[in-house]
Tab-separated table of N, CA and C in Angstrom:
chain	number	residue	atom	x	y	z
A	1	UNK	N	112.288	130.792	61.925
A	1	UNK	CA	112.289	129.714	62.754
A	1	UNK	C	110.984	128.876	62.736
A	2	UNK	N	111.333	127.236	63.033
A	2	UNK	CA	110.498	126.661	62.443
A	2	UNK	C	109.135	126.228	63.762
A	3	UNK	N	108.442	125.932	63.559
A	3	UNK	CA	106.981	125.402	64.151
A	3	UNK	C	107.774	124.383	65.398
A	4	UNK	N	107.258	124.261	66.537
A	4	UNK	CA	107.191	123.229	67.474
A	4	UNK	C	106.648	122.257	67.307
A	5	UNK	N	107.311	121.123	66.772
A	5	UNK	CA	106.265	119.654	66.854
A	5	UNK	C	106.711	118.776	67.496
A	6	UNK	N	105.395	118.799	68.630
A	6	UNK	CA	105.682	117.627	69.364
A	6	UNK	C	106.020	116.211	69.257
A	7	UNK	N	105.866	115.919	68.175
A	7	UNK	CA	105.716	114.489	67.607
A	7	UNK	C	107.004	113.960	67.436
A	8	UNK	N	108.066	115.575	67.155
A	8	UNK	CA	109.536	114.942	66.557
A	8	UNK	C	109.903	115.288	67.985
A	9	UNK	N	109.725	116.307	68.797
A	9	UNK	CA	110.325	116.394	69.874
A	9	UNK	C	110.158	115.915	71.186
A	10	UNK	N	109.463	115.311	71.300
A	10	UNK	CA	108.989	114.363	72.149
A	10	UNK	C	108.482	112.721	71.792
A	11	UNK	N	108.961	111.669	72.494
A	11	UNK	CA	108.744	110.354	72.650
A	11	UNK	C	107.570	109.766	73.545
A	12	UNK	N	107.557	108.487	73.361
A	12	UNK	CA	106.301	107.882	74.427
A	12	UNK	C	106.912	107.825	75.565
A	13	UNK	N	108.354	107.811	76.137
A	13	UNK	CA	108.679	108.004	77.082
A	13	UNK	C	108.613	109.080	78.310
A	14	UNK	N	108.363	110.134	77.125
A	14	UNK	CA	108.825	111.469	77.921
A	14	UNK	C	107.674	111.797	78.945
A	15	UNK	N	106.350	111.235	78.844
A	15	UNK	CA	105.490	111.506	79.748
A	15	UNK	C	105.697	110.528	80.952
A	16	UNK	N	106.443	110.175	81.030
A	16	UNK	CA	106.650	109.133	81.998
A	16	UNK	C	106.132	107.686	81.944
A	17	UNK	N	105.554	107.039	80.848
A	17	UNK	CA	104.746	105.728	80.493
A	17	UNK	C	105.910	104.868	79.903
A	18	UNK	N	105.872	103.632	80.918
A	18	UNK	CA	106.981	102.869	80.211
A	18	UNK	C	105.979	101.448	79.896
A	19	UNK	N	106.954	100.879	79.375
A	19	UNK	CA	105.954	99.089	79.121
A	19	UNK	C	105.777	98.418	80.691
A	20	UNK	N	106.735	99.014	81.759
A	20	UNK	CA	106.166	98.049	83.065
A	20	UNK	C	104.960	98.902	83.456
A	21	UNK	N	104.572	100.273	83.309
A	21	UNK	CA	103.541	100.388	83.891
A	21	UNK	C	102.483	100.264	82.875
A	22	UNK	N	102.082	100.118	81.730
A	22	UNK	CA	101.445	99.817	80.811
A	22	UNK	C	101.073	98.195	81.157
A	23	UNK	N	101.907	97.209	81.416
A	23	UNK	CA	101.838	95.839	81.567
A	23	UNK	C	100.987	95.985	82.994
A	24	UNK	N	101.827	96.641	83.817
A	24	UNK	CA	101.081	96.655	85.492
A	24	UNK	C	99.598	96.975	85.512
A	25	UNK	N	99.083	98.104	84.727
A	25	UNK	CA	98.063	98.596	84.237
A	25	UNK	C	96.987	97.634	83.626
A	26	UNK	N	97.554	96.876	82.944
A	26	UNK	CA	96.618	96.005	82.302
A	26	UNK	C	96.300	95.003	83.055
A	27	UNK	N	97.328	93.939	83.835
A	27	UNK	CA	97.321	93.141	84.585
A	27	UNK	C	96.036	93.452	85.929
A	28	UNK	N	96.580	95.095	86.297
A	28	UNK	CA	95.283	95.482	87.209
A	28	UNK	C	93.774	95.614	86.968
A	29	UNK	N	94.006	95.926	85.594
A	29	UNK	CA	92.310	95.913	85.019
A	29	UNK	C	92.080	94.412	85.375
A	30	UNK	N	92.720	93.447	84.547
A	30	UNK	CA	92.541	91.910	84.855
A	30	UNK	C	91.590	91.584	86.262
A	31	UNK	N	92.862	92.107	87.096
A	31	UNK	CA	92.591	91.627	88.572
A	31	UNK	C	91.162	92.221	88.922
A	32	UNK	N	90.996	93.472	88.554
A	32	UNK	CA	89.898	94.238	89.324
A	32	UNK	C	88.477	93.275	88.692
A	33	UNK	N	88.406	93.387	87.167
A	33	UNK	CA	87.366	92.744	86.852
A	33	UNK	C	87.058	91.163	87.302
A	34	UNK	N	88.275	90.461	87.380
A	34	UNK	CA	88.151	89.154	88.333
A	34	UNK	C	87.423	89.255	89.852
A	35	UNK	N	88.118	90.346	90.168
A	35	UNK	CA	87.863	90.620	91.566
A	35	UNK	C	86.167	90.861	91.900
A	36	UNK	N	85.781	91.482	90.850
A	36	UNK	CA	84.331	92.189	90.546
A	36	UNK	C	83.620	91.141	90.585
A	37	UNK	N	83.821	90.061	89.531
A	37	UNK	CA	83.035	88.951	89.343
A	37	UNK	C	83.119	88.016	90.311
A	38	UNK	N	84.409	87.517	91.328
A	38	UNK	CA	84.173	86.657	92.359
A	38	UNK	C	83.201	87.328	93.229
A	39	UNK	N	82.957	88.756	93.644
A	39	UNK	CA	82.078	89.333	94.638
A	39	UNK	C	80.905	89.394	94.084
A	40	UNK	N	80.581	89.437	92.805
A	40	UNK	CA	79.147	89.121	92.408
A	40	UNK	C	78.823	87.885	92.889
A	41	UNK	N	79.125	86.716	92.018
A	41	UNK	CA	78.837	85.812	92.222
A	41	UNK	C	78.418	85.078	93.814
A	42	UNK	N	79.462	85.786	94.634
A	42	UNK	CA	79.170	85.439	96.174
A	42	UNK	C	77.903	86.201	96.431
A	43	UNK	N	77.993	87.192	96.077
A	43	UNK	CA	76.645	87.671	96.515
A	43	UNK	C	75.414	87.598	96.016
A	44	UNK	N	75.492	87.114	94.457
A	44	UNK	CA	74.156	86.279	93.940
A	44	UNK	C	74.002	85.117	94.763
A	45	UNK	N	75.088	84.221	94.849
A	45	UNK	CA	74.712	83.135	95.950
A	45	UNK	C	74.256	83.303	96.905
A	46	UNK	N	74.496	84.258	98.181
A	46	UNK	CA	73.789	84.644	99.021
A	46	UNK	C	72.395	84.972	99.059
A	47	UNK	N	71.908	85.393	97.933
A	47	UNK	CA	70.676	85.913	97.981
A	47	UNK	C	69.881	84.901	97.212
A	48	UNK	N	70.536	83.760	96.325
A	48	UNK	CA	69.590	82.596	96.234
A	48	UNK	C	69.268	81.656	96.949
A	49	UNK	N	70.511	81.889	98.312
A	49	UNK	CA	70.386	80.947	99.072
A	49	UNK	C	69.153	81.378	100.375
A	50	UNK	N	69.067	82.658	100.128
A	50	UNK	CA	68.499	83.382	101.115
A	50	UNK	C	66.898	83.292	100.473
A	51	UNK	N	66.562	83.499	99.135
A	51	UNK	CA	65.474	82.891	98.965
A	51	UNK	C	64.851	81.668	99.044
A	52	UNK	N	65.696	80.814	99.093
A	52	UNK	CA	65.419	79.279	99.237
A	52	UNK	C	64.874	78.862	100.745
A	53	UNK	N	65.584	79.692	101.593
A	53	UNK	CA	65.142	79.503	103.245
A	53	UNK	C	63.669	80.109	103.141
A	54	UNK	N	63.280	81.090	102.464
A	54	UNK	CA	61.856	81.783	103.095
A	54	UNK	C	60.597	80.816	102.404
């Protein structure tokens, strides 16, 4: 009896990972990074304007 070799018996799509899920994951990561940058810049601008008023 031969040993079980998962590299031969399973492929990359057997885990449910497809090209569309990889692309959506990357787009989501970029969108979240962009959104974080926008929120950070707005908060930073708010505190700078608040310091100028004091």
